[in-house]
Short mmCIF file of C-alpha atoms in Angstrom, two decimals:
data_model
loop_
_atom_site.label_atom_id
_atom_site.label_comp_id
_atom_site.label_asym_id
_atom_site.label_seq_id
_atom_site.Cartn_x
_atom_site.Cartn_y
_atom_site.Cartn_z
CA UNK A 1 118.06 103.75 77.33
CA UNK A 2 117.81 100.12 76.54
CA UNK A 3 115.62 99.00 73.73
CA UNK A 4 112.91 97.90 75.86
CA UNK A 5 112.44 100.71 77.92
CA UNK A 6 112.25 102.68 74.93
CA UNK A 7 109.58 100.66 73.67
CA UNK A 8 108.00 101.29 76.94
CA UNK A 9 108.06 104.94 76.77
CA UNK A 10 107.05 104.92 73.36
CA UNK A 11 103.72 102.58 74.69
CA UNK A 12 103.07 105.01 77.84
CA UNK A 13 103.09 107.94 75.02
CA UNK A 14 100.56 106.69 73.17
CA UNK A 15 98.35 105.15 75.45
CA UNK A 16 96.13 108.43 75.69
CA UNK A 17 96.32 110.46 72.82
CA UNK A 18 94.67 113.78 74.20
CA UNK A 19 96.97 113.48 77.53
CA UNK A 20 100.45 112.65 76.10
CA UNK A 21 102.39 110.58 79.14
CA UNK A 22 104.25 112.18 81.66
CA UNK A 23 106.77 109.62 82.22
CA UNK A 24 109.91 111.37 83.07
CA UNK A 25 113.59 110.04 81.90
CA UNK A 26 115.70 109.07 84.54
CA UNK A 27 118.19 111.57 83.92
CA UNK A 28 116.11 114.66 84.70
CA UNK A 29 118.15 116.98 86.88
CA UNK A 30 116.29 117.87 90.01
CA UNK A 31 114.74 121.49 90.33
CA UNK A 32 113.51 122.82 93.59
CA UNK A 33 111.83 125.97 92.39
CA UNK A 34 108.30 126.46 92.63
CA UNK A 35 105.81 126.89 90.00
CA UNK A 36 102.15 127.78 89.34
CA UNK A 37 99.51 125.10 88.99
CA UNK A 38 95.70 125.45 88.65
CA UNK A 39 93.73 122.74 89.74
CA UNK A 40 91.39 121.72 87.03
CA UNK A 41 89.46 118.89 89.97
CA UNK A 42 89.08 118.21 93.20
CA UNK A 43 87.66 114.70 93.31
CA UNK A 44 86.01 113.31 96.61
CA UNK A 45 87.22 110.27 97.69
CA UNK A 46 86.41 108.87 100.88
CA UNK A 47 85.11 111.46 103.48
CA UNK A 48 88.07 112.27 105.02
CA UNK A 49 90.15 112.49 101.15
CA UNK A 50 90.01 114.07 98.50
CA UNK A 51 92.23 114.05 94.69
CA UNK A 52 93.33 116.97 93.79
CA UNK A 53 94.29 117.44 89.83
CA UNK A 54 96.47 120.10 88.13
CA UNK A 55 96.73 121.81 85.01
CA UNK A 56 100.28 121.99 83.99
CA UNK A 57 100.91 124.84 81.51
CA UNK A 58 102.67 123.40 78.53
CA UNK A 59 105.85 125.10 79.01
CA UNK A 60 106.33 123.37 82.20
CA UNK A 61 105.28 120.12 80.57
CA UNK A 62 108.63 118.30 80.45
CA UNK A 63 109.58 119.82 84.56
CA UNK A 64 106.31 117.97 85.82
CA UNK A 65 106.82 114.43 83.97
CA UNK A 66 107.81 112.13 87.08
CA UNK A 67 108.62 108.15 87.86
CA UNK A 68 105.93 106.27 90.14
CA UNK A 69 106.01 106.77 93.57
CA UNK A 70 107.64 110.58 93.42
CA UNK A 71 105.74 113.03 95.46
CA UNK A 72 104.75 116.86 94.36
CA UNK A 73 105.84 119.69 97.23
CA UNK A 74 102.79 121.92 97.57
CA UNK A 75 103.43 125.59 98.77
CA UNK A 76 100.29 128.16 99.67
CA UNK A 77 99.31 130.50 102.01
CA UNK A 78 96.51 130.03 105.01
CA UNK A 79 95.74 132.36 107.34
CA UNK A 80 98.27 134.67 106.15
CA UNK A 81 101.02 131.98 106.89
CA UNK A 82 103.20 130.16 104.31
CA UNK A 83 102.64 126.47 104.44
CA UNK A 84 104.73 123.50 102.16
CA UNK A 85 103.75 119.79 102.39
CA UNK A 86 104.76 116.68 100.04
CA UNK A 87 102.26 114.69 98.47
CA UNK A 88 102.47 111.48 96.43
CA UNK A 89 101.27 111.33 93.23
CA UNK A 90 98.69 108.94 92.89
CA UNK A 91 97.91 108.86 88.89
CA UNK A 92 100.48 107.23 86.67
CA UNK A 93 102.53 108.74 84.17
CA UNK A 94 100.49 107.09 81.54
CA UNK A 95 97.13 108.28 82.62
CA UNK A 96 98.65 111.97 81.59
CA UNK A 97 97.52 113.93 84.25
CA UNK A 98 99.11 114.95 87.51
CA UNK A 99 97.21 114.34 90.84
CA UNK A 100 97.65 113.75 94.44
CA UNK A 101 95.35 112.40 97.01
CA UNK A 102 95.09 114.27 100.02
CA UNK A 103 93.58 112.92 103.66
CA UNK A 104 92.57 115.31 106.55
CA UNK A 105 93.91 114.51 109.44
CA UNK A 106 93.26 116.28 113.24
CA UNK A 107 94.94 119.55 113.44
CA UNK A 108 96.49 119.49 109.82
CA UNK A 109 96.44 122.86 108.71
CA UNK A 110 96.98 122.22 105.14
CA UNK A 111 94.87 118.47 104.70
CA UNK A 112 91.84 120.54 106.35
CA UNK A 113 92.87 123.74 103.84
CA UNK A 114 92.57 120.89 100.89
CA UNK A 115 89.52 118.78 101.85
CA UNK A 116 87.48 121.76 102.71
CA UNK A 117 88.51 124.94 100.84
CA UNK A 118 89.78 124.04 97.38
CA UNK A 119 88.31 123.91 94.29
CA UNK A 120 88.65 123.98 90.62
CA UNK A 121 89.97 127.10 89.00
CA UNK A 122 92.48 128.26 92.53
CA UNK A 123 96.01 128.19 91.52
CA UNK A 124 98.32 126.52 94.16
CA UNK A 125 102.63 126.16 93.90
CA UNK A 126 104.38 123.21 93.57
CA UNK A 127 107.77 122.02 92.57
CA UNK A 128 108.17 119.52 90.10
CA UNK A 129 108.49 115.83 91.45
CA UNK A 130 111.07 114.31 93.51
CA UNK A 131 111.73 111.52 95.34
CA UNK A 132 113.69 108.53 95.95
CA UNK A 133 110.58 106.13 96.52
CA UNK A 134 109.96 105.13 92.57
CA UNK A 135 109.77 102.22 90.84
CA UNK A 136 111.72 102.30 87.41
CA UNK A 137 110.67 100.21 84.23
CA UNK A 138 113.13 96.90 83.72
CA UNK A 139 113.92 94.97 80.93
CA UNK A 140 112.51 91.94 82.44
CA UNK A 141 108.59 91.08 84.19
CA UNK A 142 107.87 92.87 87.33
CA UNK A 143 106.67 90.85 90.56
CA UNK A 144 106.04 93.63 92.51
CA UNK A 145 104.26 93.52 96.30
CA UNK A 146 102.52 96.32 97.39
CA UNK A 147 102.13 97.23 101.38
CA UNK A 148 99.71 100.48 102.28
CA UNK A 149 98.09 101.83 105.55
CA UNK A 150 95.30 104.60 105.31
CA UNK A 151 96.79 107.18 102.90
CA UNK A 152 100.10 105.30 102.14
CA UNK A 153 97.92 103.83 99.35
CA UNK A 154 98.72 107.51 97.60
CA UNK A 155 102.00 106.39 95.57
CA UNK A 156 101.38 102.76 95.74
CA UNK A 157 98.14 102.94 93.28
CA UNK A 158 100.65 105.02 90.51
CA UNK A 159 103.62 102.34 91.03
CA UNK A 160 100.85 99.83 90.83
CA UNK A 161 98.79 101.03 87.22
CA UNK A 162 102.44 101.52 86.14
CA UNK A 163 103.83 97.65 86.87
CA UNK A 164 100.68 96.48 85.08
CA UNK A 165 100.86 98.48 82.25
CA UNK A 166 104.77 97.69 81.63
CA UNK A 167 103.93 94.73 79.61
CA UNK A 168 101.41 91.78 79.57
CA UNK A 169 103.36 89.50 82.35
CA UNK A 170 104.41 91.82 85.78
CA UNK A 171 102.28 91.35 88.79
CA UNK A 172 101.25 93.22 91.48
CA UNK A 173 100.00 92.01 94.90
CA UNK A 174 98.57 94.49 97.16
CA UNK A 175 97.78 94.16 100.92
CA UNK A 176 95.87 97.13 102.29
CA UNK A 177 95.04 98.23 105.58
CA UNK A 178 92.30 100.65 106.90
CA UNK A 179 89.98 101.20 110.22
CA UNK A 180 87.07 99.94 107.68
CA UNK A 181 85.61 99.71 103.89
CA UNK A 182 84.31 103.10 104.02
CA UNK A 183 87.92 104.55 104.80
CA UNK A 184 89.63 102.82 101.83
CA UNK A 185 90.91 105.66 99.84
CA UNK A 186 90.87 104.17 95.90
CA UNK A 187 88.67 101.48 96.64
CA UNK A 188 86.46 101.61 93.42
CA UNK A 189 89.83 102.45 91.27
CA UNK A 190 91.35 98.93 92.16
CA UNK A 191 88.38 97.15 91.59
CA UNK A 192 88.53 98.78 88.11
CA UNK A 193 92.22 97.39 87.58
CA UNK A 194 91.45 94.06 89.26
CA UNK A 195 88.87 93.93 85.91
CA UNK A 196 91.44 94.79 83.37
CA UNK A 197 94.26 92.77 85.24
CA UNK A 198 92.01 89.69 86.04
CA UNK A 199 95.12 87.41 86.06
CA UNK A 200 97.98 89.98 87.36
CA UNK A 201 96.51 91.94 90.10
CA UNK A 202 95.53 91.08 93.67
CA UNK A 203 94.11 93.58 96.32
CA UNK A 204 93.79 91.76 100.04
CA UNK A 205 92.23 94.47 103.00
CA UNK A 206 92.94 94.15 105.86
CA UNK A 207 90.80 96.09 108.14
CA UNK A 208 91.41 96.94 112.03
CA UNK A 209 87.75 97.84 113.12
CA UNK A 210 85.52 95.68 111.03
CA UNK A 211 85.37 91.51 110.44
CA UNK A 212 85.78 90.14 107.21
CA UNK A 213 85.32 86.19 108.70
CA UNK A 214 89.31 85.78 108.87
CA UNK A 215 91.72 86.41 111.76
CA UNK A 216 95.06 87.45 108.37
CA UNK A 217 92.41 90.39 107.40
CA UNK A 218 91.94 91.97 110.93
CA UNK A 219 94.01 93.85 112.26
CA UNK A 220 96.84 95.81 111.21
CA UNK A 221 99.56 95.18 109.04
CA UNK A 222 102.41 93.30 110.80
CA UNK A 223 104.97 90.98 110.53
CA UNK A 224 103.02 87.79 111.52
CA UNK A 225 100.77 89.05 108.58
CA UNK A 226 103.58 89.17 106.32
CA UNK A 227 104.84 85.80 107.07
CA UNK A 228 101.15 84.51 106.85
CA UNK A 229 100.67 86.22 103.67
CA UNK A 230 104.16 84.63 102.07
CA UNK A 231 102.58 81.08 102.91
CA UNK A 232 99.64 82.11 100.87
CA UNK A 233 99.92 84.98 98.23
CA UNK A 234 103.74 85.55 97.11
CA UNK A 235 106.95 83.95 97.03
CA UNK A 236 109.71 85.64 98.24
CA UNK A 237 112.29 84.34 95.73
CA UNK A 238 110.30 85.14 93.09
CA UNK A 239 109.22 88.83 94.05
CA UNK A 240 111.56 91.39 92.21
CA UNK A 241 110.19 94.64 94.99
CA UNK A 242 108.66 94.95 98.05
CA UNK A 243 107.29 99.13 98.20
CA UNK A 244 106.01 99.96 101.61
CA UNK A 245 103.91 103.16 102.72
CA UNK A 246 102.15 104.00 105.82
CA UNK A 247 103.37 104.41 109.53
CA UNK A 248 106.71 103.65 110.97
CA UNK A 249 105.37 100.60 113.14
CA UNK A 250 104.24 99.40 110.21
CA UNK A 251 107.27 99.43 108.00
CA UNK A 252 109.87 98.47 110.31
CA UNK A 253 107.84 95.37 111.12
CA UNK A 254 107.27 94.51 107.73
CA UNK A 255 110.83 95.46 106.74
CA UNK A 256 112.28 92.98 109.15
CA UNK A 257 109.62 90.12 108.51
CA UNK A 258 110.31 90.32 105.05
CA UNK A 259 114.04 90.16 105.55
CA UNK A 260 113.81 87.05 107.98
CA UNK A 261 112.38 85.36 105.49
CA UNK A 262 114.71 85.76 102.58
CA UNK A 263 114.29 89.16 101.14
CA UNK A 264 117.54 91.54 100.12
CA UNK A 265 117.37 94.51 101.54
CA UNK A 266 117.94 96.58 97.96
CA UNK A 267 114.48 94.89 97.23
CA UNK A 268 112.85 96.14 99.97
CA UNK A 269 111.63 100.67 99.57
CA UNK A 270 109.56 102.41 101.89
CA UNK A 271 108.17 105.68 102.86
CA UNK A 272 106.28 107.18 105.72
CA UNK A 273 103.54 109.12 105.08
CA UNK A 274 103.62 111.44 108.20
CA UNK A 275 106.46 112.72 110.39
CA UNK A 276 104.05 111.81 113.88
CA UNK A 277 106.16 108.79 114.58
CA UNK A 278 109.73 109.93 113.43
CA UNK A 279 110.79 111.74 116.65
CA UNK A 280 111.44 108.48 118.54
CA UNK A 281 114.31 107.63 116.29
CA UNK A 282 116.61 111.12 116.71
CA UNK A 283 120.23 110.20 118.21
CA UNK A 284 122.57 112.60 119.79
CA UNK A 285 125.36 114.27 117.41
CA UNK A 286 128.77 114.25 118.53
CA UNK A 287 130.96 117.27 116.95
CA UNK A 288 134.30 118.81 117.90
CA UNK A 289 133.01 122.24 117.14
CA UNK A 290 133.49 124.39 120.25
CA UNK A 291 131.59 127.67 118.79
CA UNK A 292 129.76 128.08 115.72
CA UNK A 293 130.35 127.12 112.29
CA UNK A 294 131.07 128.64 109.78
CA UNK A 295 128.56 127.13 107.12
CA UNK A 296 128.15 128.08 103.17
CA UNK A 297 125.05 127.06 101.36
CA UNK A 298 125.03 126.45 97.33
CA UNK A 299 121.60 126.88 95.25
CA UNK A 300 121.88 127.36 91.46
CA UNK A 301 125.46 128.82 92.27
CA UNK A 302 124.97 131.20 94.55
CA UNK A 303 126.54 131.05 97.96
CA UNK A 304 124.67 132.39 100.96
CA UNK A 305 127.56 132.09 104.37
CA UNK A 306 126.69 132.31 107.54
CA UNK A 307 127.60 130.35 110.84
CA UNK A 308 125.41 127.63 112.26
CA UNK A 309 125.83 126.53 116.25
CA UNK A 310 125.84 122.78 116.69
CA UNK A 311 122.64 122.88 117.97
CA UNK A 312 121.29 124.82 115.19
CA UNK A 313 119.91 122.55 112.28
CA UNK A 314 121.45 123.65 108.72
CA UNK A 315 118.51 124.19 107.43
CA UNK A 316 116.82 126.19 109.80
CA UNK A 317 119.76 128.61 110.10
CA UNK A 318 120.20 129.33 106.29
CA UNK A 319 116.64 130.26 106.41
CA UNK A 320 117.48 132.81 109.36
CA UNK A 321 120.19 133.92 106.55
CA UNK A 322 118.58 134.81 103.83
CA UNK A 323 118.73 131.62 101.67
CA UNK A 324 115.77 130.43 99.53
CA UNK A 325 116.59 126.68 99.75
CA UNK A 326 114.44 124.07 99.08
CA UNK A 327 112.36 122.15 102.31
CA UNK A 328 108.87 121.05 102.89
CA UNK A 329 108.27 118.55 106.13
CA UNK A 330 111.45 119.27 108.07
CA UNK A 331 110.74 115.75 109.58
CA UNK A 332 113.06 113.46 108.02
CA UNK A 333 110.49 111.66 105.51
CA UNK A 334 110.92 113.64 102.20
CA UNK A 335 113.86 115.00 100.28
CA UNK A 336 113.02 118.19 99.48
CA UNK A 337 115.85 119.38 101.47
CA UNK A 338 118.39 116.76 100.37
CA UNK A 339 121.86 118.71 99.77
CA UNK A 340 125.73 117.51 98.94
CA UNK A 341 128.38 118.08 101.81
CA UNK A 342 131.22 118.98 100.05
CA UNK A 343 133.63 120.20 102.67
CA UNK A 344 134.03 119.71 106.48
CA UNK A 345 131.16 117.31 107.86
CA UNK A 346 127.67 117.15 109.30
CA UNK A 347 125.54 114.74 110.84
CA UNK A 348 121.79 113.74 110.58
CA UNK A 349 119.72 112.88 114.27
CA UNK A 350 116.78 111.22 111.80
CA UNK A 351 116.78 109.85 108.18
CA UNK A 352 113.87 108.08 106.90
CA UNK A 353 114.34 109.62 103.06
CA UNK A 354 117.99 109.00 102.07
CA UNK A 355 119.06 105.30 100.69
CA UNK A 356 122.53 104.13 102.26
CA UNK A 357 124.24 104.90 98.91
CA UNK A 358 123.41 108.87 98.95
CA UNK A 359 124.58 108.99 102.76
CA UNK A 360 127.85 107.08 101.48
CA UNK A 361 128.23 109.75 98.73
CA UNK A 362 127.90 112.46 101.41
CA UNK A 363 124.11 113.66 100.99
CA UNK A 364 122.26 114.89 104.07
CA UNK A 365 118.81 116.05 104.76
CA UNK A 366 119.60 119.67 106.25
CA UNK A 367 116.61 119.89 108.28
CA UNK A 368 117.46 116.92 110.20
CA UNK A 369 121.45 117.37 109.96
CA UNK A 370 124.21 119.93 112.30
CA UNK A 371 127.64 120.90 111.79
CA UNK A 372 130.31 119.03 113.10
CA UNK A 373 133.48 120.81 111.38
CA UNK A 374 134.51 124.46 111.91
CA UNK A 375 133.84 124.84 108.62
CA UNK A 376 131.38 123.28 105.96
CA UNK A 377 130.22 123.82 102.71
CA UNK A 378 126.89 122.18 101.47
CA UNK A 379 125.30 122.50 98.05
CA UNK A 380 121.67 121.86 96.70
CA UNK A 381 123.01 122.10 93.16
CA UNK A 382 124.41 118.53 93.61
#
């Protein structure tokens, strides 16, 4: 690692000596198998959210140390039915603990599970962190711009505590949107920061159901917003990342405001926070398979065959095989299930997790992605 980041580690060490930080190195290799965790809080946050904390037993110390803006997949059982979902981390490495945020929504089996049922002491599953959504400590000042809807705040309030704390120059600008002030998940947290980080932190609501006196704050978050908001509050020359969370409307507005005006597309990272809006986006799959395929699955170098139709998603049929691979939404917006192609090919119908680079290098999300080769060989171990 450079010198500076070094340094940096070294500072997000020490910054709490009875909760040592969990700042991972960038070279950890990526494990997908599950592990114990009892929570030690569950932390009210708004009355539809709740934090939930873990205990991470000290031999699992180093697997649990993550980057900002990484996610924890969460496995338990309700109702006599396994259930997996990702949620971001919201504390930052420095603060030494591990934590996600968790809003109920209608008919969410696990959210309801989380706001209403757990407590401290239970002991819940969960693989260590992953993720591609992360911002990684540079060499030089951060000017980093934060945009969040409802519980897309979850990641954003780690990346931003970590920005601040990087050294005594990086910025963050926040723009927030909620129904009103009661929903704002975090609300007393960033007025905490905006105290310590008088100079280098700026929150802006924006609120779709109440009136704060100003036409920019009501509403929802869209791209006249963003171009009102660049008039007023950043620069986009001088803004190093642009980290977007919250529903798809919202990011592909934003996204393509932001690159209008100026912004490189390597600048701009987002992630959706449900899978409700990601059907609309699935595209037919063309293969030259006239049967099934005959498909081979790698995890930690074993190989589970089996054949896969080309309506069958990979995923889904090495399940039906046997095959303890790694998944959690099976909608497109994690990585859980993120796996190398290494012979024949397959396709993806949706891909809101995977940068351009991974699908260049041959990386799919199997529970979005179908053979289109007689043959094809796929491995998690990658």
């Amino acid at each position: 690692l450079p010198s500076k980041l070094r340094s940096m580690l070294k500072f997000f060490k020490k910054k709490k000596e009875d909760k040592p930080s969990l700042m991972a190195d960038t070279s950890k290799s990526t494990d997908t198998s599950f592990y114990p965790l009892t929570i030690s809080e569950v932390r009210r946050e708004t009355e539809e959210a709740v934090s939930i904390a873990f205990d991470v037993p000290t031999e699992h110390q180093e697997k649990f140390t993550f980057l900002p803006g990484q996610y924890l997949t969460l496995k338990t059982t309700i109702a006599n039915e396994e259930v997996r979902r990702s949620y971001s981390i919201c504390a930052a490495p420095s603060d030494g603990e591990l934590r996600v945020a968790v809003k109920e929504i209608e008919g969410g089996k696990f959210s309801t599970h989380a706001n209403r049922h757990l407590e401290a002491g239970m002991t819940i599953e969960s693989m260590p962190p992953m993720g591609n959504f992360k911002w990684q400590p540079t060499e030089e000042p951060s000017h980093v711009v934060g945009w969040a809807a409802g519980s897309g705040i979850t990641p954003i309030m780690s990346i931003a505590k970590t920005v601040l704390e990087s050294d005594s120059s990086s910025t963050f600008t926040l723009f927030y949107g909620n129904k009103n002030s009661n929903s704002i998940i975090f609300k007393d947290a960033f007025e905490d920061l905006k105290n310590t980080y008088v100079d280098r932190l700026e929150v802006h609501h924006i609120l779709s159901r109440e009136d704060q006196g100003s036409d920019v704050t009501k509403g929802r978050i869209d791209g006249e917003k963003v171009k009102a908001f660049n008039e007023k509050f950043f620069e986009v020359g001088a803004t190093t990342a642009h980290f977007l969370c919250g529903p798809l409307g919202m990011i592909e507005s934003v996204t393509e405001t932001l690159e209008s005006l100026g912004t490189p597309k390597e600048k701009i990272h987002f992630e959706l926070f449900n899978t409700t809006a990601a059907g609309v986006a699935k595209k037919e799959v063309s293969s030259s398979v006239s049967g099934a395929s005959a498909v081979t699955v790698i995890l930690d170098g074993e190989e589970t065959h089996f054949e896969a139709t080309g309506k069958e998603f990979i995923l889904d049929a090495a399940l039906d095989a046997g095959a303890d691979v790694p998944y959690a939404c099976k909608g497109a917006v994690c990585c859980t299930c993120r796996a190398k192609v290494l012979e024949g090919s397959a396709e993806m119908v949706m891909n809101y997790a995977l940068v351009d680079d991974e699908v260049k290098d041959g990386y799919i999300l199997t529970c979005q992605a179908h053979a289109t080769s007689d043959k094809v060989v796929v491995s998690f171990d990658e």
